[in-house]
Tab-separated table of C-alpha atoms in Angstrom:
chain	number	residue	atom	x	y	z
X	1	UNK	CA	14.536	20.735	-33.361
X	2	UNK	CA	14.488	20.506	-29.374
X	3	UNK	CA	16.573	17.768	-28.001
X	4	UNK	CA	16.741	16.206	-31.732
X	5	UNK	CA	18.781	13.214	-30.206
X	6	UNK	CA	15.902	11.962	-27.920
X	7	UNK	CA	13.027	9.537	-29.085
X	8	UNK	CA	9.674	10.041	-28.123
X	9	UNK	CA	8.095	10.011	-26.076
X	10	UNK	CA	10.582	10.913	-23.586
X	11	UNK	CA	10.614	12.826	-20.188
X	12	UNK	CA	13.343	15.278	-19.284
X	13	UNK	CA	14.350	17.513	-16.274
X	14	UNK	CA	15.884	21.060	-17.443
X	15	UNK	CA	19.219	20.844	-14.929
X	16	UNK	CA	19.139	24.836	-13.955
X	17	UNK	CA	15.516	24.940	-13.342
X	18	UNK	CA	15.581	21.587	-11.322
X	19	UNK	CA	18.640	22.969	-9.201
X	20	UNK	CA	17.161	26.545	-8.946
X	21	UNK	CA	13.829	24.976	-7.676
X	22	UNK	CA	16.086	23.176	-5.183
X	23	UNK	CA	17.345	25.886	-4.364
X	24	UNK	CA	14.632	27.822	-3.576
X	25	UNK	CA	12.842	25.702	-1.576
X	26	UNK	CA	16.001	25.105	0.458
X	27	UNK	CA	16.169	28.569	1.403
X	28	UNK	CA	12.672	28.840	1.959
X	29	UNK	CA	12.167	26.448	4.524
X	30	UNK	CA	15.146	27.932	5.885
X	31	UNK	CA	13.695	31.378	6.436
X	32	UNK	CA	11.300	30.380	8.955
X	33	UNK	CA	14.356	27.645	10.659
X	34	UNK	CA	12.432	24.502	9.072
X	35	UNK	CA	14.625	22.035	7.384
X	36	UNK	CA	13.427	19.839	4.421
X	37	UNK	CA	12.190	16.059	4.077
X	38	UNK	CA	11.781	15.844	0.419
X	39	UNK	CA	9.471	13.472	-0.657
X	40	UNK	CA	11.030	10.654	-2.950
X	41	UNK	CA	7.936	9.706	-4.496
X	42	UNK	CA	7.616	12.761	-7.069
X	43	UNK	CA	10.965	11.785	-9.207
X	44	UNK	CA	11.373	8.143	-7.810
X	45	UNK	CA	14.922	8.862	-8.435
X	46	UNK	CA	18.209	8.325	-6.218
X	47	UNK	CA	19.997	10.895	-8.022
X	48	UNK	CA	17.526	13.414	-7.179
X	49	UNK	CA	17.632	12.319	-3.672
X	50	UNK	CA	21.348	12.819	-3.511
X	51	UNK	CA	21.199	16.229	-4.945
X	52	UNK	CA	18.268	17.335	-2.360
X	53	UNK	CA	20.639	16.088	0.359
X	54	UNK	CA	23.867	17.932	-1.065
X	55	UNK	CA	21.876	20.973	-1.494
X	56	UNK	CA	21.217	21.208	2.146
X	57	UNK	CA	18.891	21.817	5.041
X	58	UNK	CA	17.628	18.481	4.835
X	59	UNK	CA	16.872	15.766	7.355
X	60	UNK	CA	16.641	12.652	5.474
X	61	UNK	CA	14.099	11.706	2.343
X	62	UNK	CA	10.432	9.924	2.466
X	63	UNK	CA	9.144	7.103	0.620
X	64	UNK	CA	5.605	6.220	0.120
X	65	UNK	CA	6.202	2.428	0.179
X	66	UNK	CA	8.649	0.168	1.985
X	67	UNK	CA	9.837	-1.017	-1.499
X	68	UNK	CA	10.620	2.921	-2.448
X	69	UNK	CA	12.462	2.615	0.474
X	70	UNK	CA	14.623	-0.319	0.119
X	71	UNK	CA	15.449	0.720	-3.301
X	72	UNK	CA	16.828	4.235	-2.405
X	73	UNK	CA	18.902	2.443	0.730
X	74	UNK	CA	20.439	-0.016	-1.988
X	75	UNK	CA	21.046	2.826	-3.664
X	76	UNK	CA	23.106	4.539	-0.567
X	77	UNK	CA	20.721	6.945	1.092
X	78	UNK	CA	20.358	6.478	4.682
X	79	UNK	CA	17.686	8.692	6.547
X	80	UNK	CA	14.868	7.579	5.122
X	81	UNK	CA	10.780	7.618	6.573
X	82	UNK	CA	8.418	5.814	5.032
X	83	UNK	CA	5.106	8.153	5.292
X	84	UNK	CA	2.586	5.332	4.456
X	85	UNK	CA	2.209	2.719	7.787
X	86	UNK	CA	2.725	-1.113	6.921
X	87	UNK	CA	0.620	-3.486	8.518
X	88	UNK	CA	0.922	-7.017	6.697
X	89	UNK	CA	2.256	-9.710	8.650
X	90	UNK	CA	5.222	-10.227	5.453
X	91	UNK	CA	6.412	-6.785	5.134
X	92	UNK	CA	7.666	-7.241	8.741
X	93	UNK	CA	10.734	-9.212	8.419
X	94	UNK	CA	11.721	-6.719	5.393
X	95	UNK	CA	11.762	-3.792	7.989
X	96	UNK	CA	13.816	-5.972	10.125
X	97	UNK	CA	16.492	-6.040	7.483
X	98	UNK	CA	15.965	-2.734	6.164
X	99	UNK	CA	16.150	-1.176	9.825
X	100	UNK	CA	19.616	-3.020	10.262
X	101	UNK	CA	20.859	-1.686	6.780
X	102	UNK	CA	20.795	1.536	7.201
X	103	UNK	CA	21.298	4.149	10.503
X	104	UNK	CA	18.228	6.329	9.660
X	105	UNK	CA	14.924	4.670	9.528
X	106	UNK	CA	11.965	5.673	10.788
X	107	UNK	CA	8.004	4.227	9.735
X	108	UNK	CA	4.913	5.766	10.598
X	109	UNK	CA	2.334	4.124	12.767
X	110	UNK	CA	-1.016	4.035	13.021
X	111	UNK	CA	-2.540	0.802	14.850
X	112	UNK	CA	-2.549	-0.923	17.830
X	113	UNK	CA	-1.595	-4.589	15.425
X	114	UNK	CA	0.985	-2.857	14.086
X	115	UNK	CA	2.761	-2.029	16.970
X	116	UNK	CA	2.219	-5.615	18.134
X	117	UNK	CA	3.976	-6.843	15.006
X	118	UNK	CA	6.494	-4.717	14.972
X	119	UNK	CA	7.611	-5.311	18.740
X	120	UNK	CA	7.418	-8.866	18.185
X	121	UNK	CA	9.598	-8.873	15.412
X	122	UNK	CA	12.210	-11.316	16.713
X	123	UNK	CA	14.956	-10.030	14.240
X	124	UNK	CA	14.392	-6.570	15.288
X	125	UNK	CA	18.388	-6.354	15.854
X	126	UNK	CA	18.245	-2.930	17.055
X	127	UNK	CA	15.030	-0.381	18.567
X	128	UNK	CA	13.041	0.845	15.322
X	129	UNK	CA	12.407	4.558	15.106
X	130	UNK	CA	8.420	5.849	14.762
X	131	UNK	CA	6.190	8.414	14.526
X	132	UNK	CA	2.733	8.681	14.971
X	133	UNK	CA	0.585	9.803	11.717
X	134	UNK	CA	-2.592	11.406	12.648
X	135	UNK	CA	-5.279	11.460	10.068
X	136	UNK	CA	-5.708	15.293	9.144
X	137	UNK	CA	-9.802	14.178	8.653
X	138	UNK	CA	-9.194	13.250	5.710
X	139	UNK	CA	-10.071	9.239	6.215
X	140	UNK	CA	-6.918	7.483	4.447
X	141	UNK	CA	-4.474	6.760	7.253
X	142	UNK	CA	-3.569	7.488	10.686
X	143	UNK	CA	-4.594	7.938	14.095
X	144	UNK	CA	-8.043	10.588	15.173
X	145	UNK	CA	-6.699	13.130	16.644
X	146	UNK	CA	-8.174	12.607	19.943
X	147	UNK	CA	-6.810	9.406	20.093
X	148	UNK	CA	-3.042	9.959	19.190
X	149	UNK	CA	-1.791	10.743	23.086
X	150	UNK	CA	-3.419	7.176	23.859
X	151	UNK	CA	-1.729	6.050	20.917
X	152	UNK	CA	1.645	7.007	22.129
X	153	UNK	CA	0.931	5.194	25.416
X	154	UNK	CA	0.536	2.810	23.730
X	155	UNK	CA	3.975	2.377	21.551
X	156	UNK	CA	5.606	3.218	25.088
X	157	UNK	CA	4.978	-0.188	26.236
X	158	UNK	CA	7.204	-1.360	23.636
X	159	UNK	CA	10.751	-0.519	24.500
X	160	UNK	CA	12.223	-2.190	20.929
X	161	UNK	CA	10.312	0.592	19.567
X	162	UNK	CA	11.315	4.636	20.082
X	163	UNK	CA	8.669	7.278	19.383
X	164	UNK	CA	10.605	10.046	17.203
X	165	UNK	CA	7.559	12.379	16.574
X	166	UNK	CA	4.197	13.218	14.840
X	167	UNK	CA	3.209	13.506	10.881
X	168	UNK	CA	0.300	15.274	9.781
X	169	UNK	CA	-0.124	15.512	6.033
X	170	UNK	CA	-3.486	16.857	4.503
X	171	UNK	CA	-2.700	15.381	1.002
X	172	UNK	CA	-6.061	16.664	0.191
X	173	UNK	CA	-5.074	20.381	0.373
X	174	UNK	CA	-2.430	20.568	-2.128
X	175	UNK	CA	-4.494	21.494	-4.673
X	176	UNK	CA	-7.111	23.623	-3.655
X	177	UNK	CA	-7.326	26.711	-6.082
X	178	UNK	CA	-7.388	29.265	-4.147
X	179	UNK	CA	-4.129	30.051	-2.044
X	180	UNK	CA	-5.951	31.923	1.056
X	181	UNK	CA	-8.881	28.816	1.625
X	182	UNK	CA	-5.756	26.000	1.154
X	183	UNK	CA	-3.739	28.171	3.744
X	184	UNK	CA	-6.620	28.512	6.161
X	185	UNK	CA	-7.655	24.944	5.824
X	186	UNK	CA	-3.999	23.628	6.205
X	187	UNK	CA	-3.366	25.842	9.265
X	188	UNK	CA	-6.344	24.458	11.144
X	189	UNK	CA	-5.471	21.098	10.775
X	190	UNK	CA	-1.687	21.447	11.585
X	191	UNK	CA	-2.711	23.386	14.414
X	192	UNK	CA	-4.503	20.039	15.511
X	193	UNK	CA	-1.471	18.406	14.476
X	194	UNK	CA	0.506	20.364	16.635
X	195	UNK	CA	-1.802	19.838	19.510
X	196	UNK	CA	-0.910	16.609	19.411
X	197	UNK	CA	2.929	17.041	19.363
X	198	UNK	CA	3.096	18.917	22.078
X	199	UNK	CA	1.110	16.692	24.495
X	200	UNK	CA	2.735	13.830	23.314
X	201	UNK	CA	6.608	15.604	23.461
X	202	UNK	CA	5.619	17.273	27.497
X	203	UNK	CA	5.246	12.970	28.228
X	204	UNK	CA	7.969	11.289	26.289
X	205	UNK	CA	10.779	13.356	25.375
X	206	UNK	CA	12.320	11.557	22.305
X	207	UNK	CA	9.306	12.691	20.847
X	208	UNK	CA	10.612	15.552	18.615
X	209	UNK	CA	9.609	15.761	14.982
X	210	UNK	CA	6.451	17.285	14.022
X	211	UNK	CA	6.291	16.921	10.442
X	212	UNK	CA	4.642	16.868	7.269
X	213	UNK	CA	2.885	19.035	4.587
X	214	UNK	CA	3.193	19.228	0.662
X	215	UNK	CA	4.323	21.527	-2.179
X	216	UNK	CA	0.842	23.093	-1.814
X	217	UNK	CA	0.751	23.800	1.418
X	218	UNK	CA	4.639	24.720	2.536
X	219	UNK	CA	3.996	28.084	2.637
X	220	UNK	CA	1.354	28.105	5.440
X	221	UNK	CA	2.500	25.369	7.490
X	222	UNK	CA	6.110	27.016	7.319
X	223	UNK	CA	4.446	29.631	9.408
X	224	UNK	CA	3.684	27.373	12.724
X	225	UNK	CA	6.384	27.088	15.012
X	226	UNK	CA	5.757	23.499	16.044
X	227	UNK	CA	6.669	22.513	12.032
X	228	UNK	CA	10.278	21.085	12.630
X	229	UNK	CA	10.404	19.707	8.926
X	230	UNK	CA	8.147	19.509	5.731
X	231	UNK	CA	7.759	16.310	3.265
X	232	UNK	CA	7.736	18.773	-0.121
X	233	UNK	CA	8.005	16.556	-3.181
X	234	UNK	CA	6.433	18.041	-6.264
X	235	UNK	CA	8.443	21.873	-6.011
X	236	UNK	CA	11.376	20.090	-7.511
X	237	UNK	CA	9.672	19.202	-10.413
X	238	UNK	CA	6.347	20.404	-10.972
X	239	UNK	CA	3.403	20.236	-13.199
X	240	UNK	CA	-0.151	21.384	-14.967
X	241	UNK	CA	-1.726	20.457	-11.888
X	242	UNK	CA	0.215	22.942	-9.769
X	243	UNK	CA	0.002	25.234	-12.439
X	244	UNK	CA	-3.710	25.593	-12.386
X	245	UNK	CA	-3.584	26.586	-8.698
X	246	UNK	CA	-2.480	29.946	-7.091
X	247	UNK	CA	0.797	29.907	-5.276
X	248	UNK	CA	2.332	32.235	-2.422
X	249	UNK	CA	5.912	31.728	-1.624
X	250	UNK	CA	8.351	31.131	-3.921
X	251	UNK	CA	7.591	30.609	-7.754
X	252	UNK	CA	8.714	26.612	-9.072
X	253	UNK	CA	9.417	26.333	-12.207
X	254	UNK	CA	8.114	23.833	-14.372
X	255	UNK	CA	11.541	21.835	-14.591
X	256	UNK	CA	10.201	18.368	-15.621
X	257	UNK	CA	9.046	18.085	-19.439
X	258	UNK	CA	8.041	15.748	-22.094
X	259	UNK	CA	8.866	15.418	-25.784
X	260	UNK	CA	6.289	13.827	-27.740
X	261	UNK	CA	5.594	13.999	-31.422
X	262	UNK	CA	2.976	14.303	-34.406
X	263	UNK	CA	2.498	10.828	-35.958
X	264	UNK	CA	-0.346	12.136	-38.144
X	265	UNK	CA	-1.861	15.487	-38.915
X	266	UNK	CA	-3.938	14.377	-41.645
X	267	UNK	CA	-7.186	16.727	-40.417
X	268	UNK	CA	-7.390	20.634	-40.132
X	269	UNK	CA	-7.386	21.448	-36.619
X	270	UNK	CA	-6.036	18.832	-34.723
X	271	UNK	CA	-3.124	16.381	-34.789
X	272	UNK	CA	-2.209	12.812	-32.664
X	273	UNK	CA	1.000	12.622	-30.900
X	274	UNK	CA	3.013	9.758	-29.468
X	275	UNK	CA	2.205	10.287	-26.125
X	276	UNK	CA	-1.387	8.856	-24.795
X	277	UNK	CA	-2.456	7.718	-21.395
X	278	UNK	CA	0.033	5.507	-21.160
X	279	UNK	CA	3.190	7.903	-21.164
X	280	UNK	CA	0.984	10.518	-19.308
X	281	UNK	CA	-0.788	9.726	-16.565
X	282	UNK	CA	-4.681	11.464	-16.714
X	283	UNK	CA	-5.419	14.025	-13.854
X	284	UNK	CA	-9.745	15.415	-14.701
X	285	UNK	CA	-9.078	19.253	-14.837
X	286	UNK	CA	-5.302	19.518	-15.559
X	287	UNK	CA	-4.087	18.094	-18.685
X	288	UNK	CA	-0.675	18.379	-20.368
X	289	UNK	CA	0.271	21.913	-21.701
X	290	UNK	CA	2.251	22.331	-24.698
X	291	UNK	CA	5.272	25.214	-23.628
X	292	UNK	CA	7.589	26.863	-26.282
X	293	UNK	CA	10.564	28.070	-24.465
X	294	UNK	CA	9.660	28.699	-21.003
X	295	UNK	CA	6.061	29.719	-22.347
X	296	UNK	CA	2.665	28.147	-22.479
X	297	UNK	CA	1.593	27.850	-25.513
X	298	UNK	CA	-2.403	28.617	-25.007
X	299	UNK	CA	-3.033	28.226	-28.876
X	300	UNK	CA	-2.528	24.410	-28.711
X	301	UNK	CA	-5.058	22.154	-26.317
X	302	UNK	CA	-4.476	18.591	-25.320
X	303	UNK	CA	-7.033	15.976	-24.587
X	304	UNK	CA	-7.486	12.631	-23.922
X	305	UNK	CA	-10.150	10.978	-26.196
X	306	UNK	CA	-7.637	9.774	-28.555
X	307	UNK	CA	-6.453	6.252	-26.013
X	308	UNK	CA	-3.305	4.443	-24.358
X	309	UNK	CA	-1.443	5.239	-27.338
X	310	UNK	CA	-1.816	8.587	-28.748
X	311	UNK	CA	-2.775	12.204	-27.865
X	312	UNK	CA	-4.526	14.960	-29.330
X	313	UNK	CA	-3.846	18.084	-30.179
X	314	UNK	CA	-6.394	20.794	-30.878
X	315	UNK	CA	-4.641	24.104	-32.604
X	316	UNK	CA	-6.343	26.783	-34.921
X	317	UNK	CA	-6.817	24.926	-38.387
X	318	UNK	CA	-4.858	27.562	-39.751
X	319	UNK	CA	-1.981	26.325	-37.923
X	320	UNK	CA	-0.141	23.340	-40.087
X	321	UNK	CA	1.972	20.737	-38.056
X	322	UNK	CA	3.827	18.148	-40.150
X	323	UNK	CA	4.842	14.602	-39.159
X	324	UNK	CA	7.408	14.056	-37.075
X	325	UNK	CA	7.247	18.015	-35.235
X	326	UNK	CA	8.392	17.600	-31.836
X	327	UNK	CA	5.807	18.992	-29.472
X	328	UNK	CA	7.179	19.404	-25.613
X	329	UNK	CA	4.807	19.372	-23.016
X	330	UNK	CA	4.139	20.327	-18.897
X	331	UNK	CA	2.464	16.868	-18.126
X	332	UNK	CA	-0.400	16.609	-15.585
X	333	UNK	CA	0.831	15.018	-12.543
X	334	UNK	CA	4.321	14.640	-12.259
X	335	UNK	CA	4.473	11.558	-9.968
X	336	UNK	CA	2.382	8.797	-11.699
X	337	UNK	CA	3.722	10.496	-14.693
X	338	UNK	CA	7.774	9.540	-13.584
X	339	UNK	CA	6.344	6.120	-12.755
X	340	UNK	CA	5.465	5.405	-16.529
X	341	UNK	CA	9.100	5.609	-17.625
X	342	UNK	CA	12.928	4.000	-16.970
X	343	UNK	CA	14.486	6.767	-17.013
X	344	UNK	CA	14.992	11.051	-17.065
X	345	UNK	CA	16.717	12.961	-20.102
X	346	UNK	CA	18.556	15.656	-18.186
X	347	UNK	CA	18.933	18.511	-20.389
X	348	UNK	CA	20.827	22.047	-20.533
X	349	UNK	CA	19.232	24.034	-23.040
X	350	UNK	CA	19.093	22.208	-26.257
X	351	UNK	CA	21.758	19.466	-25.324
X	352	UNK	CA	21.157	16.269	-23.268
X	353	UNK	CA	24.198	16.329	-20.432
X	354	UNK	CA	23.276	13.097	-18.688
X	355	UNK	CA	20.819	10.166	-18.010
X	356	UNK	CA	19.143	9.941	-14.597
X	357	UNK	CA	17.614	6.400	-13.883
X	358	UNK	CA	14.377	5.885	-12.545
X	359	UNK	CA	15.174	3.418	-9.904
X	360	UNK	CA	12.322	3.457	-8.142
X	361	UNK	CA	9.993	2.798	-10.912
X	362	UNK	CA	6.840	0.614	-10.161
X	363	UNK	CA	8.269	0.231	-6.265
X	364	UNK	CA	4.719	-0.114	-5.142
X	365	UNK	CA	4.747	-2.435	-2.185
């Protein structure tokens, strides 16, 4: 049966759908003379991150979390912004050392304290690269965008600290069904976005990245000129989420997996499997899809109901599963998904080729 040598549940990554994805996205971005940021937070992985860097047209990586961060610079990857700002007084001395580790890091900003902090930092052993995030109304983080060209006065009073550029990411957007509404919403706000940039770049010239957007939104915001680079993180991977959206641009494949199997099937109609909430992380609206091949399999439907443990699976009673069937599945949401596990199978059609560690598992400070 499918990758007999793995136990369940297990995730894997199908290698030439992974690298075509890569691929694609690469030359995407490249059409329209945008270069890539991929977003380390989807796979969590620093062999990922190498291969999005050796595939080319990339800038650097993100991380959501100054921990993500640190781990992928232990790991050796330089160029590295951290998309989320950090404002406790203890994180500080960690950017300190973290700035002085590596040649390419850059933070986002959002508040008048944190600049303080950061300027203050008395270990600061060389200037720390910023950018300004501007809240794309959606009320999580970042700067109004009214306020942002104060904002950069603002950080210009601090010469330890250089302003690099602008991010403006509408996380909210990347799943909006319908292609032409999440287009049209993403374009006005990155228009605002790009407002911003260019007032802020006419006044301090170092000012030079405008950047952000997701998998769900590259196509649109690849269209405005001010876009110098986009954050994608999901299109290497993908999911049921993404799935149950309409896409323009190119078509990702569903590269990441999971193999789970029947522990009982004692009932007509249904069956539990291995994998429960906590090997699959619950997104309302998009749960896992069991795929044959390359194919969704509609006959099969999985829901939740059954716990942490186990999942069920709801198939024509006609249909007869035995213990121990192997059932693969396109899980909801890749990234909380990655974070349940140590590691990624890394398959080429039925054979298992190589073991890619999660490294950044649980890196949530």
């Amino acid at each position: 049966m499918l990758k007999s040598s793995l136990d369940t549940p297990s995730l894997i990554i199908d290698i030439d759908l992974f690298e075509k994805n890569l691929i694609a996205m690469r030359d995407f971005a490249a059409s329209y003379g945008k270069k890539l940021r991929p977003h380390a937070k989807t796979h969590k992985c620093p062999e990922i991150a190498r291969r999005q860097l050796a595939c080319g047209n990339c800038v650097g990586v993100c991380a959501a979390k100054l921990s993500e961060a640190e781990a992928l610079a232990a790991d050796g990857i330089e160029n590295i912004l951290i998309t989320s700002p950090i404002s406790a007084p203890w994180k500080m001395e960690r950017i300190a050392r973290l700035n002085a580790a590596i040649a390419g890091l850059q933070i986002t900003v959002d508040h008048t304290e944190q600049i303080r902090q950061l300027a203050n930092l008395a270990t600061l052993e060389r200037p720390l690269h910023v950018l300004i995030d501007v809240d794309p109304e959606m009320g999580r983080t970042g700067v109004a965008f009214a306020e942002a060209p104060a904002f950069a006065d603002f950080i210009a009073n601090y010469p330890q600290l250089i302003l690099d550029g602008v991010q403006c990411y509408a996380g909210h957007l990347q799943h909006i069904a319908s292609a032409a509404e999440r287009a049209a919403e993403s374009t006005r706000l990155m228009k605002k976005g790009a407002e911003v940039f260019n007032t802020v770049r006419k006044k301090y010239p170092t000012c030079q990245i405008f950047t952000g957007t997701g998998t769900g939104t590259s196509a649109a915001d690849l269209m405005l000129k001010e876009v110098t680079d986009i954050q994608v993180g999901s299109y290497c991977m993908m999911d049921s989420e993404y799935l149950a959206v309409e896409h323009t641009g190119p078509a990702f494949a569903t590269a990441l997996r999971m193999i789970s199997s029947v522990i009982s099937c004692n009932h007509p109609g249904h069956a539990t499997l291995d994998a429960g909430t906590k090997a699959v992380y619950v997104t309302p609206g998009a749960p896992p899809q069991v795929i044959n091949g390359n194919k969704i399999d509609k006959s099969f439907t999985y829901e939740w109901n059954f716990g942490d443990e186990h999942g069920h699976l709801i198939f024509d009673p006609a249909k007869k599963l035995v213990p121990g069937e192997r059932i693969e599945l396109i899980v909801s949401h890749c990234d909380p998904t990655v974070n349940l596990f140590d590691e990624l199978a890394v398959v080429k059609g039925e054979e298992v080729i190589d073991t890619w560690k999660i490294t950044l598992r649980g890196c949530c400070r």
